Coordinates of C-alpha atoms in Angstrom, one line a residue:
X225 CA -15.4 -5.0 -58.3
X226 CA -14.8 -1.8 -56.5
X227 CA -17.3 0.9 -57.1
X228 CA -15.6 4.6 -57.9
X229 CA -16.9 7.6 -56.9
X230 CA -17.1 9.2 -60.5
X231 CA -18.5 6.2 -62.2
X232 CA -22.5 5.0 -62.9
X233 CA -22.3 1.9 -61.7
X234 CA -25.0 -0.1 -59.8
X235 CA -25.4 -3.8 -58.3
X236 CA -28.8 -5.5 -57.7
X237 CA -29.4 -8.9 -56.5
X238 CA -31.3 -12.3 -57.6
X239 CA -34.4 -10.4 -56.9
X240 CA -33.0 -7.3 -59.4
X241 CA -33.5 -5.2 -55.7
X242 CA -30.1 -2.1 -55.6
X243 CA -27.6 -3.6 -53.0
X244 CA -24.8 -0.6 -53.6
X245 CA -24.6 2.2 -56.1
X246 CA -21.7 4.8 -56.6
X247 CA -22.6 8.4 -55.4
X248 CA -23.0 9.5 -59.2
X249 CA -25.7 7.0 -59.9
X250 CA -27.3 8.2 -56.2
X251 CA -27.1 12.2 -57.7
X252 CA -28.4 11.3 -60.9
X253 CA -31.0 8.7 -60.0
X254 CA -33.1 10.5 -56.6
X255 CA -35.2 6.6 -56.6
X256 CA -31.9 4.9 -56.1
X257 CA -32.1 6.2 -52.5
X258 CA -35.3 4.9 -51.9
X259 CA -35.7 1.8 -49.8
X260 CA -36.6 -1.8 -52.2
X261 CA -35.7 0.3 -55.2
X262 CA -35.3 -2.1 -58.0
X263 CA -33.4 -2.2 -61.6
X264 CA -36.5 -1.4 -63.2
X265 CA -37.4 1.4 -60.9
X266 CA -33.7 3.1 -61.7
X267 CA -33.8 1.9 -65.7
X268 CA -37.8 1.4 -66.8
X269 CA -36.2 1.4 -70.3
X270 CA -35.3 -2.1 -69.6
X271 CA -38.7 -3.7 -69.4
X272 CA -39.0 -2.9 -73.0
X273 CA -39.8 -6.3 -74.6
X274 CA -36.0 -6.0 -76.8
X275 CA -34.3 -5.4 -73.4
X276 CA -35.7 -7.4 -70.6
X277 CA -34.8 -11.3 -72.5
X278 CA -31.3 -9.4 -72.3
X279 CA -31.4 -9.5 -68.8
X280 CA -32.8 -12.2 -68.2
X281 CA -30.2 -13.9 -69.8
X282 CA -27.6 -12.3 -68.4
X283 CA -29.1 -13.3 -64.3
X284 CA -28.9 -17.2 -66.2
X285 CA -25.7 -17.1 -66.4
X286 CA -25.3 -16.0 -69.9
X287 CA -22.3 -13.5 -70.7
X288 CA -22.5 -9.5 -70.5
X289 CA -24.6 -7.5 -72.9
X290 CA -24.4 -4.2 -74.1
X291 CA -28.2 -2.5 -73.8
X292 CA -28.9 1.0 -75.2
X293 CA -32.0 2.6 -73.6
X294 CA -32.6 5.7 -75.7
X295 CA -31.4 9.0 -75.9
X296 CA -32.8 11.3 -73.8
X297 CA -32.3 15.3 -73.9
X298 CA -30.2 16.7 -74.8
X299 CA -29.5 13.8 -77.5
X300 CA -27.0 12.3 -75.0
X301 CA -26.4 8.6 -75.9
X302 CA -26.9 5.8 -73.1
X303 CA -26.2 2.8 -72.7
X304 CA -25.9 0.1 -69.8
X305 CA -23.1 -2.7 -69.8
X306 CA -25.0 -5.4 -68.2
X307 CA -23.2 -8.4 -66.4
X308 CA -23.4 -10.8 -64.0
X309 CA -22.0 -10.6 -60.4
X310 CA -21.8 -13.5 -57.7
X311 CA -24.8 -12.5 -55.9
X312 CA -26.6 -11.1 -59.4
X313 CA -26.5 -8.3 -61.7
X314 CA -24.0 -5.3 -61.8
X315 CA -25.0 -2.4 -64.3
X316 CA -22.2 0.1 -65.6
X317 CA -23.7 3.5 -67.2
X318 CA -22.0 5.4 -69.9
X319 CA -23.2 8.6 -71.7
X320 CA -21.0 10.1 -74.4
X321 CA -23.0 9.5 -77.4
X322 CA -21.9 6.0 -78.5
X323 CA -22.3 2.3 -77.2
X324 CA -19.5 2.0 -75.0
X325 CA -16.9 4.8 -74.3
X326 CA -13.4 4.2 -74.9
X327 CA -13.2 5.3 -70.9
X328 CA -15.4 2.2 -70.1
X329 CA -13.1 -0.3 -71.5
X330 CA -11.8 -1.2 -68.3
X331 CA -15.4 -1.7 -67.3
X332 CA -15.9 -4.0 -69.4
X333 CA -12.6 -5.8 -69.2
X334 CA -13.4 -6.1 -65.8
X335 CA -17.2 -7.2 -65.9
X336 CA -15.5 -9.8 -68.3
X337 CA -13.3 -10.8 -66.0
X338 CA -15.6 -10.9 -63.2
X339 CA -17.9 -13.5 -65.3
X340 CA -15.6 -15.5 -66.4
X341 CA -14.4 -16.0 -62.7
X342 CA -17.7 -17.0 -61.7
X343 CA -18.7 -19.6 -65.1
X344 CA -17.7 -22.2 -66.8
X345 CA -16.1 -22.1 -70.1
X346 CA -17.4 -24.7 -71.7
X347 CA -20.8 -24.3 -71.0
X348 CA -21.4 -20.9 -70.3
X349 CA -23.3 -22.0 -67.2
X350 CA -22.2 -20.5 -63.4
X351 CA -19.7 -22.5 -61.9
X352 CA -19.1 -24.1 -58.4
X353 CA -17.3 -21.2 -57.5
X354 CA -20.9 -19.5 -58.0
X355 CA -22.5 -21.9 -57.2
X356 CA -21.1 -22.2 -53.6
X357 CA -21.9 -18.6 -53.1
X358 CA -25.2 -18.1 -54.3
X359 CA -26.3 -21.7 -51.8
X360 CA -24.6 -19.8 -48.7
X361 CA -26.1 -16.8 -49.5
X362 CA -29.6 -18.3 -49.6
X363 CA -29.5 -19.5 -45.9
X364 CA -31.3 -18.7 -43.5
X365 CA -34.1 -19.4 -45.7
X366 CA -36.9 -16.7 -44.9
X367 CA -39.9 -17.9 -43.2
X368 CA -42.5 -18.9 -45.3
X369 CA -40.0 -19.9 -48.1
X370 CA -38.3 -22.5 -49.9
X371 CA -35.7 -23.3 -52.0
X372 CA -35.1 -26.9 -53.9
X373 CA -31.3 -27.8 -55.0
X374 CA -31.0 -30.2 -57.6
X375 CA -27.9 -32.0 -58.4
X376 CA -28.0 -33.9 -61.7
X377 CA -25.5 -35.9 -63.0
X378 CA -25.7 -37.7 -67.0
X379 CA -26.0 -41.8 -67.4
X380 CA -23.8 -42.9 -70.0
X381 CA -21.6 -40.2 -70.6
X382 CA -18.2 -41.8 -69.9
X383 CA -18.7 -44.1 -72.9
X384 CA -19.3 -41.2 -75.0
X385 CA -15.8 -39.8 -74.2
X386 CA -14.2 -43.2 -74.5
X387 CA -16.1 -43.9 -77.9
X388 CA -16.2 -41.1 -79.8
X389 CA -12.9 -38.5 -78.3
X390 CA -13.3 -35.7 -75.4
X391 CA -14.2 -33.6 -78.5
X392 CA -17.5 -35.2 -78.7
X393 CA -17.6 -35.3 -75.1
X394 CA -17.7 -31.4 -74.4
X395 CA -20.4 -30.8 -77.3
X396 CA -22.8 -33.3 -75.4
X397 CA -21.7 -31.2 -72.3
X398 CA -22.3 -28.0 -74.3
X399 CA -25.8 -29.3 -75.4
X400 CA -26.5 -30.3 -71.7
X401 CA -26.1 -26.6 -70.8
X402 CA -28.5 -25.6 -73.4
X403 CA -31.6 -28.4 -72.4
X404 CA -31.2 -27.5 -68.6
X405 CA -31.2 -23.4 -69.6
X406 CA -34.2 -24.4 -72.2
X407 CA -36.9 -25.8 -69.4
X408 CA -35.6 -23.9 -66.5
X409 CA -38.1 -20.3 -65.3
X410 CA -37.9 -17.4 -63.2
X411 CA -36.3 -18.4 -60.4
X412 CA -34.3 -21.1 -61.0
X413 CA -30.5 -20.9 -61.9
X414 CA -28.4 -23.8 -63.7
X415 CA -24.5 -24.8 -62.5
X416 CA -21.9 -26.8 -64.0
X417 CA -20.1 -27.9 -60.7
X418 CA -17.0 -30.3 -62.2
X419 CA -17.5 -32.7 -65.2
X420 CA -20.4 -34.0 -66.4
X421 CA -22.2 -33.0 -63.0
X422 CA -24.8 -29.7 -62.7
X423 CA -27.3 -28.6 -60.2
X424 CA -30.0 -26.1 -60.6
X425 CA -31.2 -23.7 -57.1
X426 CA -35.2 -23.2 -57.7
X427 CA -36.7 -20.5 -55.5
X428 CA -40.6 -21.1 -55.1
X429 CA -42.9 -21.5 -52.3
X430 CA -44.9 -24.9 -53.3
X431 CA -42.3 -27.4 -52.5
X432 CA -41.5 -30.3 -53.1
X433 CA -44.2 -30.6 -56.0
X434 CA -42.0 -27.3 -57.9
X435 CA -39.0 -29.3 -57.8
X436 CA -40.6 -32.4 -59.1
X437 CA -42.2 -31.3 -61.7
X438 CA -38.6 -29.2 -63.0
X439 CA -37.3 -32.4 -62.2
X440 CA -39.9 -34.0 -64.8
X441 CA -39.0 -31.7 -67.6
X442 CA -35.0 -31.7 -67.0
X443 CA -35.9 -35.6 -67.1
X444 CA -37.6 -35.3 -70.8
X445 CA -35.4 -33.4 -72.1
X446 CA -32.5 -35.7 -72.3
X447 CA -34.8 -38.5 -74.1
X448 CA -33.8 -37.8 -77.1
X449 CA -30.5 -38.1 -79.0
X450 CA -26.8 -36.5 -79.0
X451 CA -26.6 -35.7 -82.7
X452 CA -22.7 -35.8 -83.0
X453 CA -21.0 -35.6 -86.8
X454 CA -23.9 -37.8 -87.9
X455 CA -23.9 -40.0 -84.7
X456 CA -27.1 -40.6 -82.9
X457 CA -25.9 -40.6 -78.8
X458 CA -28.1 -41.2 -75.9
X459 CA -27.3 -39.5 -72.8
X460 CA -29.5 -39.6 -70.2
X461 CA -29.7 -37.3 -66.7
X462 CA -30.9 -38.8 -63.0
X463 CA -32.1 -36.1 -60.7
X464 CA -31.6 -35.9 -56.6
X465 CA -33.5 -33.2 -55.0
X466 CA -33.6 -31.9 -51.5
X467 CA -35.9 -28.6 -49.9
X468 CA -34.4 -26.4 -47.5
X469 CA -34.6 -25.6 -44.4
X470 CA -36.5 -29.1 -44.2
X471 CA -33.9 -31.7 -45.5
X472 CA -30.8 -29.1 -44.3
X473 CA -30.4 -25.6 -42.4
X474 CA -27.3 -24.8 -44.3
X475 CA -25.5 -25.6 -47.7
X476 CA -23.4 -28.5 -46.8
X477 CA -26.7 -30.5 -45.2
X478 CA -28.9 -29.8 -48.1
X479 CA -25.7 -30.6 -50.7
X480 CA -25.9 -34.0 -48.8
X481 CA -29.3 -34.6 -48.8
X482 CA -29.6 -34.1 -52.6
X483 CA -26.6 -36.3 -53.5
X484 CA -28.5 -39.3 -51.2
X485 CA -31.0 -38.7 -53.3
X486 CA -29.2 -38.4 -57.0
X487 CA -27.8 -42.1 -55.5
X488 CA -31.4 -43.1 -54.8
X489 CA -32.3 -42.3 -58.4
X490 CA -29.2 -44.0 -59.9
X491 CA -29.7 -47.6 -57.5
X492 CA -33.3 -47.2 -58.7
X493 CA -31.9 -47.4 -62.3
X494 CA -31.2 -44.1 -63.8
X495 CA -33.0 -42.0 -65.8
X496 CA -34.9 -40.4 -63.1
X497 CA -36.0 -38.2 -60.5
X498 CA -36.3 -38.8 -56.7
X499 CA -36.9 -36.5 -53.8
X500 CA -34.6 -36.9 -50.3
X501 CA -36.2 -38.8 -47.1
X502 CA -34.9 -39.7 -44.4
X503 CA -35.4 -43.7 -45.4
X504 CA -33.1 -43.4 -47.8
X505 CA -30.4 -41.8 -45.2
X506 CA -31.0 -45.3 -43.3
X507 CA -31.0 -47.3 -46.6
X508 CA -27.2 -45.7 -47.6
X509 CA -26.0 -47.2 -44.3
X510 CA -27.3 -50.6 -44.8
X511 CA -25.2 -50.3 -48.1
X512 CA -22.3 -49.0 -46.6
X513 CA -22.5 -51.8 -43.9
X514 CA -23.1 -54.4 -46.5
X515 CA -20.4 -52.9 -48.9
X516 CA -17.5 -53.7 -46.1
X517 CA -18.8 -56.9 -45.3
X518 CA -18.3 -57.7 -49.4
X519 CA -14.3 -57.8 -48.5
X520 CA -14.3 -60.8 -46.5
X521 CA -17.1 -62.5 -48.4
X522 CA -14.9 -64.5 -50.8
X523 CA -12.5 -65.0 -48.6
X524 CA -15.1 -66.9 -46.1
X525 CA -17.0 -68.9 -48.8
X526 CA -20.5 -66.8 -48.8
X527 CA -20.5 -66.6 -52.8
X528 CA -22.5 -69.5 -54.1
X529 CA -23.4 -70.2 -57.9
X530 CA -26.8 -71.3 -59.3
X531 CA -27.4 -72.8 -62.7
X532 CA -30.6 -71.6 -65.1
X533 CA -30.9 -73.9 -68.0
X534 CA -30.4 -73.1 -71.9
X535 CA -32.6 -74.9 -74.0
X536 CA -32.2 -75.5 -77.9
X537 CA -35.7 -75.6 -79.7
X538 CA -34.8 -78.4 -81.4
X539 CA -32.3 -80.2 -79.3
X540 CA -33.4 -80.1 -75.6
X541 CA -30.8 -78.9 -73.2
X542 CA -27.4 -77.5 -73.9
X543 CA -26.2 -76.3 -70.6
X544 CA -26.9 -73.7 -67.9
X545 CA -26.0 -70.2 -67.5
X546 CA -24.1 -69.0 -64.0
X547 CA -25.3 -67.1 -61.8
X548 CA -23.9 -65.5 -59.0
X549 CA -25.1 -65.3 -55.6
X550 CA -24.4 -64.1 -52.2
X551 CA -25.4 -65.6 -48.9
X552 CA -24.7 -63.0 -46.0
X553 CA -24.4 -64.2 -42.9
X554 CA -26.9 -62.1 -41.2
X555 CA -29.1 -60.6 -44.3
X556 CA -29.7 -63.9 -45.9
X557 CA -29.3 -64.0 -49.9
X558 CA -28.7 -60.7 -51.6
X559 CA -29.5 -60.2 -55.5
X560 CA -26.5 -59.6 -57.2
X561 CA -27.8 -56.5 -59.1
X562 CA -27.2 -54.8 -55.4
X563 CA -23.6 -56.1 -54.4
X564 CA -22.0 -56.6 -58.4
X565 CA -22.1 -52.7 -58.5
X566 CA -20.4 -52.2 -55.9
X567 CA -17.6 -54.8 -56.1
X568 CA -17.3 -53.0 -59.3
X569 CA -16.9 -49.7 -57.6
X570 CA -14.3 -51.0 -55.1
X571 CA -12.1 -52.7 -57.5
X572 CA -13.4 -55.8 -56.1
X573 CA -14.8 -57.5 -59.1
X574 CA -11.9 -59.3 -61.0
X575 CA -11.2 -61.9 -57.7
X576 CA -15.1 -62.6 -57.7
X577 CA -14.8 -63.2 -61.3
X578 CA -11.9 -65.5 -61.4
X579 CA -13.7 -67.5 -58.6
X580 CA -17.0 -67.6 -60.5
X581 CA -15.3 -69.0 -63.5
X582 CA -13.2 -71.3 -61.9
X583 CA -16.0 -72.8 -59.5
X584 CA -18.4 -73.2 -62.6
X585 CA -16.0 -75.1 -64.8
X586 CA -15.3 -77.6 -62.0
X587 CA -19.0 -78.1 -61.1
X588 CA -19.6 -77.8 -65.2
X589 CA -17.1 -80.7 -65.3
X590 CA -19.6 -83.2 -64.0
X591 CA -22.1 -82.5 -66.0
X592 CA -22.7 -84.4 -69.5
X593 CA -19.6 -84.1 -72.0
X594 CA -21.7 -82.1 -74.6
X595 CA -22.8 -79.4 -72.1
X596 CA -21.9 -75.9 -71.7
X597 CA -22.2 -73.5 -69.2
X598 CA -22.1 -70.0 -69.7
X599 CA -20.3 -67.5 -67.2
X600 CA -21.0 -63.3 -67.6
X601 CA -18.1 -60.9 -67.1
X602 CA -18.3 -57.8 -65.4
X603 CA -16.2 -55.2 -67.4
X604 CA -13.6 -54.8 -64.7
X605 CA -13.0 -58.5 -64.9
X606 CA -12.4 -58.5 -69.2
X607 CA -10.5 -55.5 -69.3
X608 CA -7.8 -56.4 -65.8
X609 CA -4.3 -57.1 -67.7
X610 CA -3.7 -60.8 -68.1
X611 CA -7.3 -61.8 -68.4
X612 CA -6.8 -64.5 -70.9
X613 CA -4.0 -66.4 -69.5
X614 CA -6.3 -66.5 -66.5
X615 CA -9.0 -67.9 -68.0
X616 CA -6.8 -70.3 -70.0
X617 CA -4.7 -71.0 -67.1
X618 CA -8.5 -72.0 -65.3
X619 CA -8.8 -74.5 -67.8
X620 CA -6.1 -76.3 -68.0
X621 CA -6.0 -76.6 -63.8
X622 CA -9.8 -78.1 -63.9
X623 CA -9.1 -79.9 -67.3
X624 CA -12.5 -78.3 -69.0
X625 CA -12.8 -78.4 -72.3
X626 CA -12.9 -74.7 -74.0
X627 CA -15.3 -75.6 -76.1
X628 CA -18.0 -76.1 -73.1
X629 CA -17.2 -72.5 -71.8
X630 CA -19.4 -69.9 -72.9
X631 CA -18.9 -66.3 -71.9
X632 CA -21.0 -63.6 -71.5
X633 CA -20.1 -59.6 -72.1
X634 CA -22.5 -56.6 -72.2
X635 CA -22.2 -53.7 -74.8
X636 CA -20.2 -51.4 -72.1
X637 CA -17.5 -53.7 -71.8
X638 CA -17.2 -52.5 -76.2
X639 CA -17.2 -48.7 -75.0
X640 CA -13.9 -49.0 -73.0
X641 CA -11.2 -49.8 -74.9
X642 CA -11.9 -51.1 -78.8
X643 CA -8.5 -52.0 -80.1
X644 CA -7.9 -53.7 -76.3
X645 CA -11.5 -55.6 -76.2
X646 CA -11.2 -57.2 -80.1
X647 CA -7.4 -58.6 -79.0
X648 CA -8.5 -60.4 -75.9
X649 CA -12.0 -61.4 -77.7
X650 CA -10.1 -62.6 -80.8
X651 CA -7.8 -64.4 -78.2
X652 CA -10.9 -66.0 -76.8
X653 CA -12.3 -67.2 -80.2
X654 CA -8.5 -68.9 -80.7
X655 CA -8.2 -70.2 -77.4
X656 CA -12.3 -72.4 -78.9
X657 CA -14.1 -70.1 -76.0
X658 CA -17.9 -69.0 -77.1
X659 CA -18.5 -65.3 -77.0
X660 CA -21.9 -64.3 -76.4
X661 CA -23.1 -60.9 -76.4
X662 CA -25.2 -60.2 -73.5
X663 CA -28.3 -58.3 -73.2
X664 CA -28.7 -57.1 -77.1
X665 CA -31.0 -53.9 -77.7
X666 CA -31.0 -52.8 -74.1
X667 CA -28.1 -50.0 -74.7
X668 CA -25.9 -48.7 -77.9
X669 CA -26.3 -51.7 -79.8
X670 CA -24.0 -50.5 -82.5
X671 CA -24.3 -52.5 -85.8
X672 CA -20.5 -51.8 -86.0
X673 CA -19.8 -54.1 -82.9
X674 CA -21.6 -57.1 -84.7
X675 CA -19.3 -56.9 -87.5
X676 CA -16.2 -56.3 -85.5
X677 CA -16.2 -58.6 -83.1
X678 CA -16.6 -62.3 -83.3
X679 CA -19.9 -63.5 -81.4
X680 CA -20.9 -66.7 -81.1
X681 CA -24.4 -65.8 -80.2
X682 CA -26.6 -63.1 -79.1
X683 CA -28.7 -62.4 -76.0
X684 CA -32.0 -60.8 -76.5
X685 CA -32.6 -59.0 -73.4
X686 CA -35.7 -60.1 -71.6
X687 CA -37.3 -56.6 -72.1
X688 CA -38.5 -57.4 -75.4
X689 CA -39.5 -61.0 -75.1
X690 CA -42.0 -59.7 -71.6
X691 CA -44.9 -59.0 -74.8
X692 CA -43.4 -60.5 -78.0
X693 CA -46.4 -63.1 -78.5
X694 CA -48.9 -60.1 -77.9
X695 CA -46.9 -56.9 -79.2
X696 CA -46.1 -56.2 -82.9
X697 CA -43.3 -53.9 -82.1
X698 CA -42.0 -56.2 -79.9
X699 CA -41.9 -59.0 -82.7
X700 CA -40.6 -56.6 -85.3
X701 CA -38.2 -55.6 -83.5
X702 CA -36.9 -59.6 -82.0
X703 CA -37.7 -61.0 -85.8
X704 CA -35.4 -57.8 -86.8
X705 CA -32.5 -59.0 -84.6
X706 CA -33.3 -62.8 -85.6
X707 CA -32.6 -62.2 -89.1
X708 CA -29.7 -60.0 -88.6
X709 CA -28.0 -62.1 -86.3
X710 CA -28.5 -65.5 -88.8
X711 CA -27.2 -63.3 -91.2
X712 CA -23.8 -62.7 -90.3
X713 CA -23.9 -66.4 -88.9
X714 CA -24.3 -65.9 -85.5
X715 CA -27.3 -67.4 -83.1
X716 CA -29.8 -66.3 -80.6
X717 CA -30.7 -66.6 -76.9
X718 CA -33.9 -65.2 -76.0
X719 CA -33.9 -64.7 -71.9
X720 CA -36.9 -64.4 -69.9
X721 CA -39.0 -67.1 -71.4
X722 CA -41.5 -67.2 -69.2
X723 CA -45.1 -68.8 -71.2
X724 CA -45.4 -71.0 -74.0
X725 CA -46.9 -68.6 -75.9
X726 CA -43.5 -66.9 -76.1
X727 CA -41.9 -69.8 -76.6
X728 CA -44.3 -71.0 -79.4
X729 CA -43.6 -67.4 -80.8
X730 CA -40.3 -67.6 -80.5
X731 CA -39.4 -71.3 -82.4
X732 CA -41.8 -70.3 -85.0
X733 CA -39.6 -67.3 -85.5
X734 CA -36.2 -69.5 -85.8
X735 CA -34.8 -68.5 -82.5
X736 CA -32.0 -70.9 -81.1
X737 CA -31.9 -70.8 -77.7
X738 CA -34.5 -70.5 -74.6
X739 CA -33.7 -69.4 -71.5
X740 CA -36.1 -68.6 -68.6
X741 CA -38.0 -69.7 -65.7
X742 CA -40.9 -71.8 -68.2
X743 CA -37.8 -73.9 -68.9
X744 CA -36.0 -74.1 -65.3
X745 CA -35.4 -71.7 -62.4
X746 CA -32.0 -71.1 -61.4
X747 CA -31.8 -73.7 -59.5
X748 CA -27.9 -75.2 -57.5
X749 CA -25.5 -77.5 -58.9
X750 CA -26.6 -80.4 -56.6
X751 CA -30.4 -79.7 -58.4
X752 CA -28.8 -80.2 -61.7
X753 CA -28.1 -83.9 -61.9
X754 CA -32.3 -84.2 -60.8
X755 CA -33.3 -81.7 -63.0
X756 CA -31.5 -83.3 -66.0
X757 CA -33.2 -86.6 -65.0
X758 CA -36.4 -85.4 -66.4
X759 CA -38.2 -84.9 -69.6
X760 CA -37.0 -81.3 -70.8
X761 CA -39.2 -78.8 -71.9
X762 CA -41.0 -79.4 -75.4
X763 CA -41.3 -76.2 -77.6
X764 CA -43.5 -77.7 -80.2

């Protein structure tokens, strides 16, 4: 905004300290020429306890406000149009007895104008476009200082938008804004740089433990619900931070650094905080490397498949669950909660899929007539066009009975597309395929899905059954899902099974199905045949 000669019009930065003035405010205001002055040296009236939340609000990021200071002699009416500027705050006087002169109206229009080129929307937070500017403008970090960026980004906020409309979508958004503005201080500014991502710059001296703990209560703060037209939503928020000048001497380093670490805190499993080191730099490029040696793992036979047994309390052994593995040539086996995300991410997770299911029905096949074997499906794999006739053209080349083939889904596979997802699983159910519904209780776990779809059984995830012959909770809330489930005619897998005193609990309790390592570690398909050659587990 250019500054004319006849106008009161100041701008201060971050720190509220007078950049540039126009000559009038200079003439009227002897302090302004003094060196440091600050906004409160040239307008005291603002530390009033009315005005200073005002401006405040308007360094956040919030929108201009209009401020009367008083009338001073003789009975002349000020008042300060307060807005924010790229680098901070800009102030426009006016003094002809009312609020705001009909003269200032391009003032404001312009202050308007100005803000709404620098914030978003939607959220009323600074945008990137600020955001860029204000993280150049703080290098070269001043000796003896620091400053923490933190990029944030929300778990489980695609779904949302998929689930409920774009319209829900922008009120969690909206309420994002308002939790991140709620716990942040003096000294620390909040962003909305593109989508469900935000960052906040902190300015303090006793880094990294500042960032942490703002980190902490960002982290809190998203632990409770999304109250949406009656709709209880959980969103959560993982947190990368990085310090300059030590993890980056300019804006593009330190941007880096925090987004290895926002990754860090998302591999670790969301939901959290975690500060940038230079280990995790080294730890990327192992994943990079072992994410291009994924292409040509299918192709030259490193996938392998083990076999964990399912065990019916009353009945003994009714088959075995798949489970993927990979056998790298040079790292040795690698857990599959590392390489499934990303095959997901790189689209590569359909062919691994098909091969999975194909290679368990045909080692299933030897196996006694009456058992099954269960295969999970990753949701790129149940949602790729053409997914049934794969699976039923599997089949009918190996010549397995439908009836033995189990499969697997989680609840996000439900929060992509519902009309889609209950066509191919009512296809499933027609075709004589069981549907199980994997890892119950552990995300949305909306009653709606149990009514909607048709499950065969359900999975209790194995973070409830860790305590449920010690923990009342626990057992309320397993016996909760027992009862439900039996209700609506559908069975139950409990997974990680790991004492008899959980499994005592459990067949007391009228669960179905075992599964976990008390009854039989994953173990190959040439283990099978051995394993089934001895007694099976007793429950009693």
């Amino acid at each position: 905004m250019s500054v004319q000669p006849d106008e009161l019009i100041s701008f201060y930065g971050n720190n509220l300290k007078l950049i540039r003035c126009s000559p009038t405010v200079t003439r009227t205001y002897k302090v302004a020429a003094a060196s440091g002055a600050t906004l409160w040296d040239l307008y005291p009236e603002l530390l009033d306890p009315d005005a200073k939340p005002m401006i405040e609000g308007v360094l956040a990021g919030g929108l201009p406000r209009n401020v009367a200071i008083g009338r001073p002699p003789p009975d002349e009416g000020r008042s300060l149009l307060v807005f924010g500027t790229e680098r901070g705050l800009g102030v426009i006087e006016t003094r002809d007895g009312s609020a705001i002169s009909k003269a200032s109206t391009g003032d404001t229009d312009r202050a308007l104008l100005l803000h709404q080129a620098r914030h978003d929307v939607l959220t009323g937070l600074a945008n990137r476009r600020q955001f860029s500017s204000d993280l150049e403008n703080s290098f070269p970090v001043p000796k003896g200082h620091k400053i923490a960026l933190m990029q944030l980004d929300l778990d489980d906020f695609k779904p949302v938008n998929d689930t409920l409309g774009h319209g829900a979508g922008d009120v969690v958004l909206k309420m994002t804004a308002e939790r991140i503005q709620a716990v942040l201080r003096d000294g620390e500014t909040a962003y909305r740089l593109a989508g469900d991502e935000f960052a906040v710059i902190q300015r303090r001296r006793d880094q990294p433990v500042e960032a942490e703990d703002l980190a902490g209560s960002l982290i809190r703060a998203f632990k409770e619900p999304f109250t949406i037209d009656g709709i209880d939503v959980f969103v959560g928020a993982s947190v990368g931070i990085a310090i300059a000048p030590t993890d980056g001497n300019d804006g593009e380093q330190l941007m880096k650094a925090a987004d290895i670490a926002l990754y860090a805190a998302k591999n670790d499993g969301r939901g959290r905080a975690r500060t940038f080191n230079r280990s995790m730099m080294i730890m990327l490029e192992q994943r990079e490397t072992l994410r291009r040696s994924l292409r040509v793992a299918l192709r030259e036979r490193q996938f392998f498949i083990e076999y964990q047994p399912l065990v019916e309390v009353s009945e003994g052994i009714a088959g075995f669950e798949a489970l993927l593995r990979w056998r790298h040539p040079y790292a040795g086996v690698i857990p599959p909660n590392v390489f499934i995300p990303m095959a997901e991410a790189d689209g590569l997770m359909a062919d691994i899929g098909a091969w999975v299911l194909e290679q368990a029905c045909r080692e299933a096949s030897t196996w006694p007539s009456h058992f099954i074997v269960a295969v999970n499906l990753s949701p790129a794999e149940f949602l790729r066009d053409g997914f049934t006739d794969r699976v039923a053209g599997i089949l009918d080349e190996v010549g397995f009975s439908a009836n033995r083939l189990e499969v697997e889904i989680t609840e996000t596979v439900l929060l992509e597309r519902t009309t889609d997802n209950l066509d191919t699983l009512n296809t499933l159910e027609v075709l004589g395929i069981r549907i199980s519904l994997d890892d119950f209780g552990t995300r949305y776990s909306s009653l709606s899905y149990l009514q909607s779809f048709p499950f065969d059984t359900i999975k209790i995830d194995r973070h409830f059954i860790a305590d449920v012959d010690t923990n009342p909770k626990s057992q309320t809330i397993v016996r909760f899902v027992i009862g439900l489930a039996h209700g609506l005619g559908m069975r139950i897998t409990a997974e990680g099974v790991e004492t008899v005193g959980q499994a005592t609990w459990l067949r007391r309790e009228k669960c179905d199905r075992l599964q976990g390592r008390l009854l039989g570690a994953p173990m190959s398909s040439d283990a099978v045949g051995n394993f089934l050659r001895h007694e099976p587990f007793e429950t009693r």
